[in-house]
mmCIF file of C-alpha atoms in Angstrom:
data_model
loop_
_atom_site.group_PDB
_atom_site.id
_atom_site.type_symbol
_atom_site.label_atom_id
_atom_site.label_comp_id
_atom_site.label_asym_id
_atom_site.label_seq_id
_atom_site.Cartn_x
_atom_site.Cartn_y
_atom_site.Cartn_z
ATOM 1 C CA MET L 1 125.958 101.825 111.350
ATOM 2 C CA ASP L 2 123.159 99.271 111.248
ATOM 3 C CA ILE L 3 122.835 98.461 107.570
ATOM 4 C CA LYS L 4 119.561 96.641 108.184
ATOM 5 C CA ALA L 5 117.903 100.058 108.485
ATOM 6 C CA LEU L 6 118.165 100.233 104.685
ATOM 7 C CA TRP L 7 115.907 97.192 104.419
ATOM 8 C CA ASN L 8 113.055 99.426 105.573
ATOM 9 C CA LEU L 9 113.056 101.409 102.352
ATOM 10 C CA THR L 10 110.064 100.309 100.273
ATOM 11 C CA TYR L 11 110.321 99.064 96.696
ATOM 12 C CA GLY L 12 108.424 97.302 93.986
ATOM 13 C CA VAL L 13 109.797 94.619 91.669
ATOM 14 C CA TYR L 14 110.295 95.544 88.039
ATOM 15 C CA VAL L 15 111.662 94.152 84.797
ATOM 16 C CA ILE L 16 113.698 96.851 83.043
ATOM 17 C CA SER L 17 113.886 95.983 79.363
ATOM 18 C CA THR L 18 115.643 97.516 76.406
ATOM 19 C CA ILE L 19 116.988 96.697 72.939
ATOM 20 C CA ASP L 20 120.323 94.919 72.446
ATOM 21 C CA LEU L 21 121.687 96.687 69.363
ATOM 22 C CA ASP L 22 124.767 94.406 69.331
ATOM 23 C CA ASN L 23 122.547 91.337 69.009
ATOM 24 C CA GLY L 24 120.347 92.272 66.082
ATOM 25 C CA GLY L 25 118.124 94.460 68.195
ATOM 26 C CA ARG L 26 116.708 91.627 70.278
ATOM 27 C CA ALA L 27 115.072 92.457 73.593
ATOM 28 C CA THR L 28 116.987 92.083 76.831
ATOM 29 C CA GLY L 29 116.376 93.151 80.391
ATOM 30 C CA CYS L 30 116.969 92.653 84.088
ATOM 31 C CA ILE L 31 115.192 92.806 87.429
ATOM 32 C CA ALA L 32 115.333 96.072 89.380
ATOM 33 C CA ASN L 33 113.704 97.248 92.543
ATOM 34 C CA SER L 34 115.220 100.735 92.572
ATOM 35 C CA ALA L 35 112.810 102.715 90.402
ATOM 36 C CA MET L 36 110.925 105.881 91.239
ATOM 37 C CA GLN L 37 108.981 108.715 89.686
ATOM 38 C CA VAL L 38 110.995 111.944 89.727
ATOM 39 C CA THR L 39 108.723 114.463 87.992
ATOM 40 C CA TYR L 40 105.243 114.091 86.544
ATOM 41 C CA ASP L 41 106.777 112.682 83.342
ATOM 42 C CA THR L 42 110.171 111.303 84.350
ATOM 43 C CA VAL L 43 111.296 108.253 86.294
ATOM 44 C CA ALA L 44 114.691 107.165 87.618
ATOM 45 C CA VAL L 45 116.015 103.606 87.696
ATOM 46 C CA SER L 46 119.303 102.399 89.146
ATOM 47 C CA ILE L 47 121.145 99.608 87.326
ATOM 48 C CA ASN L 48 124.463 97.991 88.188
ATOM 49 C CA HIS L 49 127.348 98.478 85.742
ATOM 50 C CA GLU L 50 127.753 94.706 85.614
ATOM 51 C CA ASN L 51 124.229 94.200 84.297
ATOM 52 C CA TYR L 52 124.366 93.775 80.534
ATOM 53 C CA THR L 53 121.122 95.751 80.389
ATOM 54 C CA ASN L 54 123.049 98.804 81.607
ATOM 55 C CA GLN L 55 125.298 99.012 78.535
ATOM 56 C CA CYS L 56 122.395 98.159 76.224
ATOM 57 C CA ILE L 57 120.338 101.082 77.580
ATOM 58 C CA LYS L 58 123.322 103.370 77.105
ATOM 59 C CA LYS L 59 123.405 102.386 73.422
ATOM 60 C CA SER L 60 119.683 102.277 72.663
ATOM 61 C CA LYS L 61 118.833 105.256 74.903
ATOM 62 C CA LYS L 62 115.473 103.769 75.774
ATOM 63 C CA PHE L 63 114.000 101.411 78.334
ATOM 64 C CA ALA L 64 110.697 100.029 79.548
ATOM 65 C CA ILE L 65 109.629 99.284 83.084
ATOM 66 C CA SER L 66 107.259 96.314 83.489
ATOM 67 C CA ILE L 67 105.623 96.517 86.905
ATOM 68 C CA LEU L 68 105.257 92.981 88.272
ATOM 69 C CA GLY L 69 102.159 91.904 90.159
ATOM 70 C CA GLN L 70 101.941 89.483 93.065
ATOM 71 C CA ASN L 71 100.784 86.685 90.775
ATOM 72 C CA ALA L 72 103.506 87.159 88.188
ATOM 73 C CA ASP L 73 104.840 83.901 86.763
ATOM 74 C CA ASP L 74 107.426 82.514 89.201
ATOM 75 C CA ASN L 75 109.903 82.157 86.365
ATOM 76 C CA ILE L 76 110.138 85.847 85.536
ATOM 77 C CA ILE L 77 112.441 86.786 88.403
ATOM 78 C CA PRO L 78 114.900 83.899 87.911
ATOM 79 C CA VAL L 79 114.933 84.397 84.135
ATOM 80 C CA PHE L 80 115.596 88.132 84.310
ATOM 81 C CA GLY L 81 117.417 88.326 87.632
ATOM 82 C CA PHE L 82 119.789 85.399 87.731
ATOM 83 C CA GLN L 83 121.235 85.056 84.258
ATOM 84 C CA SER L 84 122.912 87.443 81.856
ATOM 85 C CA GLY L 85 121.538 88.800 78.592
ATOM 86 C CA ARG L 86 125.100 88.525 77.266
ATOM 87 C CA GLU L 87 124.655 84.748 76.984
ATOM 88 C CA VAL L 88 120.924 84.190 76.991
ATOM 89 C CA ASP L 89 117.907 85.443 75.081
ATOM 90 C CA LYS L 90 115.968 86.175 78.247
ATOM 91 C CA PHE L 91 112.748 86.932 76.389
ATOM 92 C CA ARG L 92 112.600 83.525 74.694
ATOM 93 C CA GLY L 93 109.347 81.938 75.778
ATOM 94 C CA ILE L 94 108.161 85.019 77.643
ATOM 95 C CA GLU L 95 104.891 86.511 76.452
ATOM 96 C CA THR L 96 105.411 90.170 75.609
ATOM 97 C CA LYS L 97 103.663 93.203 74.222
ATOM 98 C CA ASN L 98 105.514 95.480 71.840
ATOM 99 C CA ILE L 99 105.017 99.073 72.920
ATOM 100 C CA ASN L 100 106.850 101.742 70.927
ATOM 101 C CA GLY L 101 109.438 99.164 69.861
ATOM 102 C CA LEU L 102 110.164 97.872 73.362
ATOM 103 C CA SER L 103 109.209 94.481 74.799
ATOM 104 C CA VAL L 104 107.006 94.664 77.844
ATOM 105 C CA ILE L 105 106.146 91.647 80.032
ATOM 106 C CA ALA L 106 102.533 90.794 79.153
ATOM 107 C CA ASP L 107 102.070 89.196 82.585
ATOM 108 C CA SER L 108 102.651 92.462 84.482
ATOM 109 C CA THR L 109 100.344 95.056 86.009
ATOM 110 C CA GLY L 110 101.521 97.744 83.609
ATOM 111 C CA TYR L 111 104.411 99.427 81.833
ATOM 112 C CA ILE L 112 106.261 102.717 81.534
ATOM 113 C CA ILE L 113 108.178 103.436 78.323
ATOM 114 C CA CYS L 114 111.049 105.927 78.547
ATOM 115 C CA ASP L 115 113.671 107.730 76.515
ATOM 116 C CA VAL L 116 116.892 108.290 78.445
ATOM 117 C CA ASP L 117 117.066 111.966 79.319
ATOM 118 C CA ASP L 118 120.078 112.073 81.617
ATOM 119 C CA ILE L 119 122.325 109.733 83.559
ATOM 120 C CA LEU L 120 124.112 109.935 86.881
ATOM 121 C CA GLU L 121 127.093 107.649 87.414
ATOM 122 C CA THR L 122 128.143 106.156 90.723
ATOM 123 C CA GLU L 123 130.981 103.770 91.441
ATOM 124 C CA THR L 124 128.840 100.691 90.873
ATOM 125 C CA HIS L 125 125.491 101.793 89.411
ATOM 126 C CA THR L 126 124.070 104.104 86.778
ATOM 127 C CA VAL L 127 120.951 106.100 87.586
ATOM 128 C CA PHE L 128 119.021 106.504 84.330
ATOM 129 C CA LEU L 129 116.586 109.384 84.180
ATOM 130 C CA GLY L 130 113.877 108.470 81.683
ATOM 131 C CA LYS L 131 111.327 110.746 80.046
ATOM 132 C CA ILE L 132 108.042 108.859 79.851
ATOM 133 C CA ASN L 133 106.701 108.598 76.308
ATOM 134 C CA ASP L 134 103.978 106.074 77.102
ATOM 135 C CA CYS L 135 102.541 104.145 80.013
ATOM 136 C CA GLY L 136 99.596 101.858 80.540
ATOM 137 C CA ARG L 137 97.935 99.279 82.725
ATOM 138 C CA LEU L 138 97.668 95.605 81.806
ATOM 139 C CA LYS L 139 96.337 93.635 84.768
ATOM 140 C CA ASP L 140 94.367 94.637 87.821
ATOM 141 C CA GLU L 141 96.159 92.824 90.643
ATOM 142 C CA PRO L 142 98.153 93.947 93.686
ATOM 143 C CA VAL L 143 101.695 94.875 92.735
ATOM 144 C CA MET L 144 104.600 92.797 93.936
ATOM 145 C CA THR L 145 106.540 94.747 96.504
ATOM 146 C CA TYR L 146 110.112 93.827 97.288
ATOM 147 C CA GLU L 147 108.980 93.066 100.846
ATOM 148 C CA TYR L 148 106.310 90.666 99.499
ATOM 149 C CA TYR L 149 108.873 88.984 97.269
ATOM 150 C CA HIS L 150 111.138 88.346 100.261
ATOM 151 C CA ARG L 151 108.500 87.510 102.852
ATOM 152 C CA VAL L 152 105.990 85.494 100.825
ATOM 153 C CA LYS L 153 107.986 84.314 97.839
ATOM 154 C CA LYS L 154 111.156 83.871 99.969
ATOM 155 C CA GLY L 155 113.093 85.537 97.209
ATOM 156 C CA LYS L 156 116.682 86.750 97.172
ATOM 157 C CA SER L 157 118.428 89.702 95.528
ATOM 158 C CA PRO L 158 120.862 89.224 92.680
ATOM 159 C CA LYS L 159 124.402 90.161 93.727
ATOM 160 C CA THR L 160 124.277 93.226 91.470
ATOM 161 C CA ALA L 161 121.259 94.750 93.262
ATOM 162 C CA PRO L 162 121.909 97.827 95.426
ATOM 163 C CA THR L 163 119.990 96.037 98.170
ATOM 164 C CA TYR L 164 122.011 92.820 98.012
ATOM 165 C CA ILE L 165 123.416 91.695 101.357
ATOM 166 C CA GLU L 166 125.429 88.505 101.752
ATOM 167 C CA GLU L 167 123.343 85.859 103.471
ATOM 168 C CA THR L 168 124.763 84.704 106.772
ATOM 169 C CA PRO L 169 122.576 82.068 108.369
ATOM 170 C CA GLU L 170 123.477 83.224 111.900
ATOM 171 C CA HIS L 171 120.532 81.846 113.765
ATOM 172 C CA THR L 172 120.032 78.469 112.180
ATOM 173 C CA GLU L 173 121.863 75.261 112.901
ATOM 174 C CA LEU L 174 121.464 73.928 109.391
ATOM 175 C CA ALA L 175 121.405 75.729 106.039
ATOM 176 C CA TYR L 176 122.012 74.956 102.386
ATOM 177 C CA LYS L 177 122.896 77.292 99.555
ATOM 178 C CA CYS L 178 121.805 76.975 95.936
ATOM 179 C CA THR L 179 125.010 77.120 93.914
ATOM 180 C CA VAL L 180 123.131 78.502 90.916
ATOM 181 C CA CYS L 181 121.350 81.536 92.290
ATOM 182 C CA GLY L 182 122.619 81.801 95.861
ATOM 183 C CA TYR L 183 119.268 81.132 97.547
ATOM 184 C CA VAL L 184 119.778 79.980 101.135
ATOM 185 C CA TYR L 185 117.508 77.240 102.458
ATOM 186 C CA LYS L 186 117.318 77.383 106.240
ATOM 187 C CA GLY L 187 116.578 74.059 107.922
ATOM 188 C CA ASP L 188 117.068 70.439 106.931
ATOM 189 C CA LEU L 189 116.925 70.208 103.147
ATOM 190 C CA THR L 190 117.081 66.416 103.270
ATOM 191 C CA LYS L 191 113.545 66.425 104.674
ATOM 192 C CA GLU L 192 112.207 68.023 101.477
ATOM 193 C CA PRO L 193 110.747 65.659 98.816
ATOM 194 C CA ASP L 194 113.089 64.421 96.073
ATOM 195 C CA ASP L 195 111.473 66.676 93.489
ATOM 196 C CA TYR L 196 112.103 69.819 95.565
ATOM 197 C CA LEU L 197 113.225 72.714 93.371
ATOM 198 C CA CYS L 198 115.003 75.918 94.335
ATOM 199 C CA PRO L 199 112.155 78.455 94.668
ATOM 200 C CA ILE L 200 114.174 81.023 92.716
ATOM 201 C CA CYS L 201 116.023 79.305 89.905
ATOM 202 C CA LYS L 202 114.080 76.000 89.829
ATOM 203 C CA GLN L 203 117.223 73.885 90.057
ATOM 204 C CA PRO L 204 117.017 70.479 91.814
ATOM 205 C CA LYS L 205 118.182 69.640 95.348
ATOM 206 C CA SER L 206 121.467 68.324 93.951
ATOM 207 C CA VAL L 207 122.801 71.838 93.234
ATOM 208 C CA PHE L 208 122.556 72.804 96.932
ATOM 209 C CA VAL L 209 125.612 72.727 99.169
ATOM 210 C CA LYS L 210 125.521 72.533 102.958
ATOM 211 C CA LEU L 211 126.756 75.705 104.705
ATOM 212 C CA MET Y 1 99.045 107.287 77.864
ATOM 213 C CA ASP Y 2 97.305 106.042 80.998
ATOM 214 C CA ILE Y 3 99.003 107.992 83.763
ATOM 215 C CA LYS Y 4 97.416 105.762 86.407
ATOM 216 C CA ALA Y 5 99.996 103.106 85.482
ATOM 217 C CA LEU Y 6 102.495 105.215 87.435
ATOM 218 C CA TRP Y 7 100.459 104.662 90.576
ATOM 219 C CA ASN Y 8 101.635 101.061 90.529
ATOM 220 C CA LEU Y 9 105.192 102.042 91.366
ATOM 221 C CA THR Y 10 105.832 101.173 95.015
ATOM 222 C CA TYR Y 11 107.090 103.677 97.582
ATOM 223 C CA GLY Y 12 107.522 104.235 101.279
ATOM 224 C CA VAL Y 13 106.779 107.448 103.145
ATOM 225 C CA TYR Y 14 109.744 109.400 104.482
ATOM 226 C CA VAL Y 15 110.585 112.657 106.235
ATOM 227 C CA ILE Y 16 113.636 114.190 104.590
ATOM 228 C CA SER Y 17 115.246 116.555 107.080
ATOM 229 C CA THR Y 18 118.173 118.922 106.902
ATOM 230 C CA ILE Y 19 119.599 122.059 108.513
ATOM 231 C CA ASP Y 20 118.293 125.539 107.644
ATOM 232 C CA LEU Y 21 121.507 127.579 107.683
ATOM 233 C CA ASP Y 22 119.560 130.808 106.962
ATOM 234 C CA ASN Y 23 117.507 130.322 110.128
ATOM 235 C CA GLY Y 24 120.207 129.790 112.720
ATOM 236 C CA GLY Y 25 120.742 126.190 111.742
ATOM 237 C CA ARG Y 26 117.328 124.994 112.864
ATOM 238 C CA ALA Y 27 115.998 121.717 111.543
ATOM 239 C CA THR Y 28 113.574 121.663 108.637
ATOM 240 C CA GLY Y 29 112.226 118.959 106.390
ATOM 241 C CA CYS Y 30 109.495 117.673 104.120
ATOM 242 C CA ILE Y 31 107.664 114.486 103.186
ATOM 243 C CA ALA Y 32 108.991 112.433 100.282
ATOM 244 C CA ASN Y 33 108.051 109.115 98.826
ATOM 245 C CA SER Y 34 110.641 109.041 96.055
ATOM 246 C CA ALA Y 35 113.688 107.604 97.797
ATOM 247 C CA MET Y 36 115.756 104.567 96.841
ATOM 248 C CA GLN Y 37 119.051 102.871 97.490
ATOM 249 C CA VAL Y 38 121.418 103.279 94.542
ATOM 250 C CA THR Y 39 124.609 101.549 95.667
ATOM 251 C CA TYR Y 40 125.458 99.717 98.890
ATOM 252 C CA ASP Y 41 126.250 103.078 100.534
ATOM 253 C CA THR Y 42 124.321 105.689 98.527
ATOM 254 C CA VAL Y 43 120.673 106.620 98.268
ATOM 255 C CA ALA Y 44 118.781 108.962 95.940
ATOM 256 C CA VAL Y 45 115.868 111.198 96.929
ATOM 257 C CA SER Y 46 113.815 113.429 94.645
ATOM 258 C CA ILE Y 47 112.645 116.794 96.009
ATOM 259 C CA ASN Y 48 110.645 119.497 94.259
ATOM 260 C CA HIS Y 49 112.354 122.844 93.638
ATOM 261 C CA GLU Y 50 109.474 124.554 95.424
ATOM 262 C CA ASN Y 51 110.116 122.674 98.655
ATOM 263 C CA TYR Y 52 112.120 124.895 100.993
ATOM 264 C CA THR Y 53 113.973 121.737 102.073
ATOM 265 C CA ASN Y 54 115.457 121.548 98.562
ATOM 266 C CA GLN Y 55 117.389 124.811 98.855
ATOM 267 C CA CYS Y 56 118.351 124.054 102.469
ATOM 268 C CA ILE Y 57 119.913 120.724 101.445
ATOM 269 C CA LYS Y 58 121.800 122.492 98.670
ATOM 270 C CA LYS Y 59 123.331 124.818 101.271
ATOM 271 C CA SER Y 60 123.942 122.347 104.099
ATOM 272 C CA LYS Y 61 124.933 119.493 101.774
ATOM 273 C CA LYS Y 62 123.445 116.929 104.124
ATOM 274 C CA PHE Y 63 120.121 115.281 104.772
ATOM 275 C CA ALA Y 64 118.499 112.571 106.852
ATOM 276 C CA ILE Y 65 115.776 110.138 105.842
ATOM 277 C CA SER Y 66 113.375 109.133 108.631
ATOM 278 C CA ILE Y 67 111.499 106.011 107.560
ATOM 279 C CA LEU Y 68 107.918 106.258 108.821
ATOM 280 C CA GLY Y 69 106.116 103.242 110.227
ATOM 281 C CA GLN Y 70 102.409 102.403 109.910
ATOM 282 C CA ASN Y 71 101.746 103.676 113.436
ATOM 283 C CA ALA Y 72 103.549 106.996 112.979
ATOM 284 C CA ASP Y 73 101.788 109.918 114.667
ATOM 285 C CA ASP Y 74 99.022 111.141 112.342
ATOM 286 C CA ASN Y 75 100.361 114.672 112.620
ATOM 287 C CA ILE Y 76 103.734 114.000 111.058
ATOM 288 C CA ILE Y 77 102.540 113.953 107.446
ATOM 289 C CA PRO Y 78 100.432 117.152 107.675
ATOM 290 C CA VAL Y 79 103.174 118.967 109.619
ATOM 291 C CA PHE Y 80 105.943 118.078 107.167
ATOM 292 C CA GLY Y 81 103.908 117.696 103.998
ATOM 293 C CA PHE Y 82 101.406 120.530 103.960
ATOM 294 C CA GLN Y 83 103.193 123.593 105.287
ATOM 295 C CA SER Y 84 106.447 125.307 104.406
ATOM 296 C CA GLY Y 85 109.619 125.452 106.478
ATOM 297 C CA ARG Y 86 110.013 129.010 105.182
ATOM 298 C CA GLU Y 87 107.281 130.129 107.564
ATOM 299 C CA VAL Y 88 107.060 127.418 110.184
ATOM 300 C CA ASP Y 89 109.423 125.627 112.523
ATOM 301 C CA LYS Y 90 108.160 122.209 111.505
ATOM 302 C CA PHE Y 91 110.115 120.413 114.209
ATOM 303 C CA ARG Y 92 108.514 122.373 117.077
ATOM 304 C CA GLY Y 93 106.799 119.815 119.291
ATOM 305 C CA ILE Y 94 108.147 116.844 117.327
ATOM 306 C CA GLU Y 95 110.261 114.401 119.299
ATOM 307 C CA THR Y 96 113.607 113.953 117.554
ATOM 308 C CA LYS Y 97 116.947 112.254 117.888
ATOM 309 C CA ASN Y 98 120.071 114.135 116.939
ATOM 310 C CA ILE Y 99 122.229 111.924 114.744
ATOM 311 C CA ASN Y 100 125.440 113.446 113.397
ATOM 312 C CA GLY Y 101 123.922 116.933 113.733
ATOM 313 C CA LEU Y 102 120.675 116.118 111.912
ATOM 314 C CA SER Y 103 117.212 115.824 113.434
ATOM 315 C CA VAL Y 104 115.607 112.455 112.935
ATOM 316 C CA ILE Y 105 111.946 111.707 113.763
ATOM 317 C CA ALA Y 106 112.067 109.646 116.973
ATOM 318 C CA ASP Y 107 108.706 108.066 116.073
ATOM 319 C CA SER Y 108 110.036 106.384 112.914
ATOM 320 C CA THR Y 109 111.265 102.886 112.125
ATOM 321 C CA GLY Y 110 114.793 104.108 111.382
ATOM 322 C CA TYR Y 111 117.012 106.680 109.766
ATOM 323 C CA ILE Y 112 119.642 107.122 107.080
ATOM 324 C CA ILE Y 113 122.090 110.042 107.375
ATOM 325 C CA CYS Y 114 123.688 111.285 104.165
ATOM 326 C CA ASP Y 115 126.184 113.771 102.777
ATOM 327 C CA VAL Y 116 125.226 115.058 99.343
ATOM 328 C CA ASP Y 117 127.527 113.441 96.820
ATOM 329 C CA ASP Y 118 125.986 114.551 93.545
ATOM 330 C CA ILE Y 119 122.818 116.108 92.221
ATOM 331 C CA LEU Y 120 120.785 115.708 89.061
ATOM 332 C CA GLU Y 121 118.471 118.545 88.061
ATOM 333 C CA THR Y 122 115.178 118.170 86.258
ATOM 334 C CA GLU Y 123 112.689 120.842 85.308
ATOM 335 C CA THR Y 124 110.780 120.560 88.579
ATOM 336 C CA HIS Y 125 112.764 118.326 90.940
ATOM 337 C CA THR Y 126 116.308 117.765 92.173
ATOM 338 C CA VAL Y 127 117.552 114.218 92.617
ATOM 339 C CA PHE Y 128 120.027 114.281 95.500
ATOM 340 C CA LEU Y 129 122.523 111.438 95.629
ATOM 341 C CA GLY Y 130 123.536 110.961 99.253
ATOM 342 C CA LYS Y 131 126.512 109.034 100.612
ATOM 343 C CA ILE Y 132 125.351 107.238 103.751
ATOM 344 C CA ASN Y 133 127.447 108.123 106.800
ATOM 345 C CA ASP Y 134 125.167 106.489 109.343
ATOM 346 C CA CYS Y 135 121.946 104.521 109.537
ATOM 347 C CA GLY Y 136 120.039 102.765 112.265
ATOM 348 C CA ARG Y 137 116.754 101.235 113.345
ATOM 349 C CA LEU Y 138 114.489 102.811 115.963
ATOM 350 C CA LYS Y 139 111.199 100.905 116.100
ATOM 351 C CA ASP Y 140 110.190 97.437 115.037
ATOM 352 C CA GLU Y 141 106.914 97.998 113.200
ATOM 353 C CA PRO Y 142 105.770 97.571 109.593
ATOM 354 C CA VAL Y 143 106.857 100.500 107.453
ATOM 355 C CA MET Y 144 104.290 102.861 106.034
ATOM 356 C CA THR Y 145 104.089 102.343 102.307
ATOM 357 C CA TYR Y 146 102.655 105.030 100.085
ATOM 358 C CA GLU Y 147 99.908 102.568 99.126
ATOM 359 C CA TYR Y 148 99.047 102.028 102.808
ATOM 360 C CA TYR Y 149 98.968 105.784 103.387
ATOM 361 C CA HIS Y 150 96.447 106.213 100.565
ATOM 362 C CA ARG Y 151 94.363 103.100 101.136
ATOM 363 C CA VAL Y 152 94.222 102.924 104.930
ATOM 364 C CA LYS Y 153 95.023 106.449 106.030
ATOM 365 C CA LYS Y 154 93.142 107.960 103.044
ATOM 366 C CA GLY Y 155 96.051 110.327 102.564
ATOM 367 C CA LYS Y 156 96.803 112.696 99.704
ATOM 368 C CA SER Y 157 100.020 113.860 98.057
ATOM 369 C CA PRO Y 158 101.275 117.412 98.462
ATOM 370 C CA LYS Y 159 101.139 119.299 95.156
ATOM 371 C CA THR Y 160 104.941 119.299 94.981
ATOM 372 C CA ALA Y 161 105.208 115.482 95.027
ATOM 373 C CA PRO Y 162 106.198 113.776 91.749
ATOM 374 C CA THR Y 163 103.245 111.487 92.267
ATOM 375 C CA TYR Y 164 100.691 114.272 92.742
ATOM 376 C CA ILE Y 165 97.679 114.059 90.449
ATOM 377 C CA GLU Y 166 94.861 116.575 90.586
ATOM 378 C CA GLU Y 167 91.799 115.030 92.185
ATOM 379 C CA THR Y 168 88.821 114.891 89.875
ATOM 380 C CA PRO Y 169 85.837 113.342 91.589
ATOM 381 C CA GLU Y 170 84.513 111.927 88.312
ATOM 382 C CA HIS Y 171 82.382 109.174 89.685
ATOM 383 C CA THR Y 172 80.748 110.842 92.663
ATOM 384 C CA GLU Y 173 77.774 113.114 92.718
ATOM 385 C CA LEU Y 174 78.948 115.050 95.711
ATOM 386 C CA ALA Y 175 82.450 116.027 96.846
ATOM 387 C CA TYR Y 176 84.129 118.611 99.044
ATOM 388 C CA LYS Y 177 87.674 119.871 99.019
ATOM 389 C CA CYS Y 178 89.733 120.942 102.024
ATOM 390 C CA THR Y 179 90.984 124.423 101.159
ATOM 391 C CA VAL Y 180 94.017 123.959 103.422
ATOM 392 C CA CYS Y 181 95.590 120.744 102.144
ATOM 393 C CA GLY Y 182 93.500 119.864 99.100
ATOM 394 C CA TYR Y 183 92.079 116.611 100.495
ATOM 395 C CA VAL Y 184 88.911 115.645 98.633
ATOM 396 C CA TYR Y 185 86.032 114.215 100.628
ATOM 397 C CA LYS Y 186 83.774 112.115 98.420
ATOM 398 C CA GLY Y 187 80.174 111.916 99.562
ATOM 399 C CA ASP Y 188 77.943 114.120 101.683
ATOM 400 C CA LEU Y 189 80.136 115.971 104.161
ATOM 401 C CA THR Y 190 77.107 117.437 105.925
ATOM 402 C CA LYS Y 191 76.377 113.954 107.254
ATOM 403 C CA GLU Y 192 79.646 113.905 109.197
ATOM 404 C CA PRO Y 193 79.524 114.957 112.880
ATOM 405 C CA ASP Y 194 80.196 118.603 113.709
ATOM 406 C CA ASP Y 195 83.627 117.816 115.115
ATOM 407 C CA TYR Y 196 84.760 116.118 111.886
ATOM 408 C CA LEU Y 197 88.345 117.053 111.036
ATOM 409 C CA CYS Y 198 90.166 116.803 107.732
ATOM 410 C CA PRO Y 199 92.045 113.467 107.998
ATOM 411 C CA ILE Y 200 95.176 115.082 106.615
ATOM 412 C CA CYS Y 201 95.551 118.583 108.014
ATOM 413 C CA LYS Y 202 93.104 118.302 110.955
ATOM 414 C CA GLN Y 203 91.177 121.412 109.959
ATOM 415 C CA PRO Y 204 87.425 121.627 110.766
ATOM 416 C CA LYS Y 205 84.535 121.064 108.346
ATOM 417 C CA SER Y 206 84.262 124.832 107.822
ATOM 418 C CA VAL Y 207 87.387 124.954 105.635
ATOM 419 C CA PHE Y 208 85.846 122.543 103.097
ATOM 420 C CA VAL Y 209 84.253 123.858 99.904
ATOM 421 C CA LYS Y 210 81.740 121.961 97.784
ATOM 422 C CA LEU Y 211 83.069 120.879 94.380
#
């Protein structure tokens, strides 16, 4: 079984947002790449049980998909992908549009607003089937594919993503790991300028440990 | 509701194959773009009720995903996407590899072999949740994304695809439709050479009707 075959499945990069009814109805959300259209008016998204967004969707019974573009603000993925809505108001400082009561990322190519129609539980993830009640386009730019995020943005998956695979820097002599988000820098980090920041979570060089 | 927002979801192009137990166990399959990893060892695929492959998977309880690459033989999509396994042996003349009893397209970037673990029914489609029992890579080439298929290969969706939208040549004066696969040619078809073939189903100019 060559698990790398799974890397050839194609995905986009999305922010799945919902309402946190236990926190005064504030918006919360997470990054997902596993989203697909199922019928002409339903979509499916897969969200890890450990993601706070999962339990919030179960309570609010609604979610929005913001479809990120290639030029999306570099902070969106770290903000939504590498911290928890349990502790943080992820939408603070993020420009949004309110569509049918849900917060959509203004800096995205478009949105799909859904009511939860059905769910399918697996050991680690919930597949939410959402009936589309609205959708629209916001920006005309190429969408960010998961492949683009990895290849061009050098991004990593959160540990809760179905596609997460532990990084093992097999073929490099030297590598450093960001202790905040897990990003692995391959090569000699000491040669980077002093103001180098982790490309994912924007933490300084000092949070990296040598592998 | 601007349904074109849904076109910004990102997909690959896959052949979903299974065993046709009502036809001596021969291989059958169809094209799908709605496939995603759900947990580290499960994937979900969405298949229309009208696809013969749907009922065959329900009986055999197994399926394979062949992940098409950008250089996949141009015939694979018309063969698997625009005819029915009820009438045709789709795998005749297609080079395959037998993996755990399932036929995988040899000319693909890789495969994922699954046992059906759960299903989720919608009005028009079944979402099959498949437990991966094997997967592997076959060819090192860029995968064919749905966007690439449309933009570069000028491909169309079968009517049973979740992503199918009726073609309405709003902005062109002149258009022709292939009566076999539904491909819409925008412009003056009479200016094409006599040996012009439909880019999808390879039928001659004579099967086109003016819209």
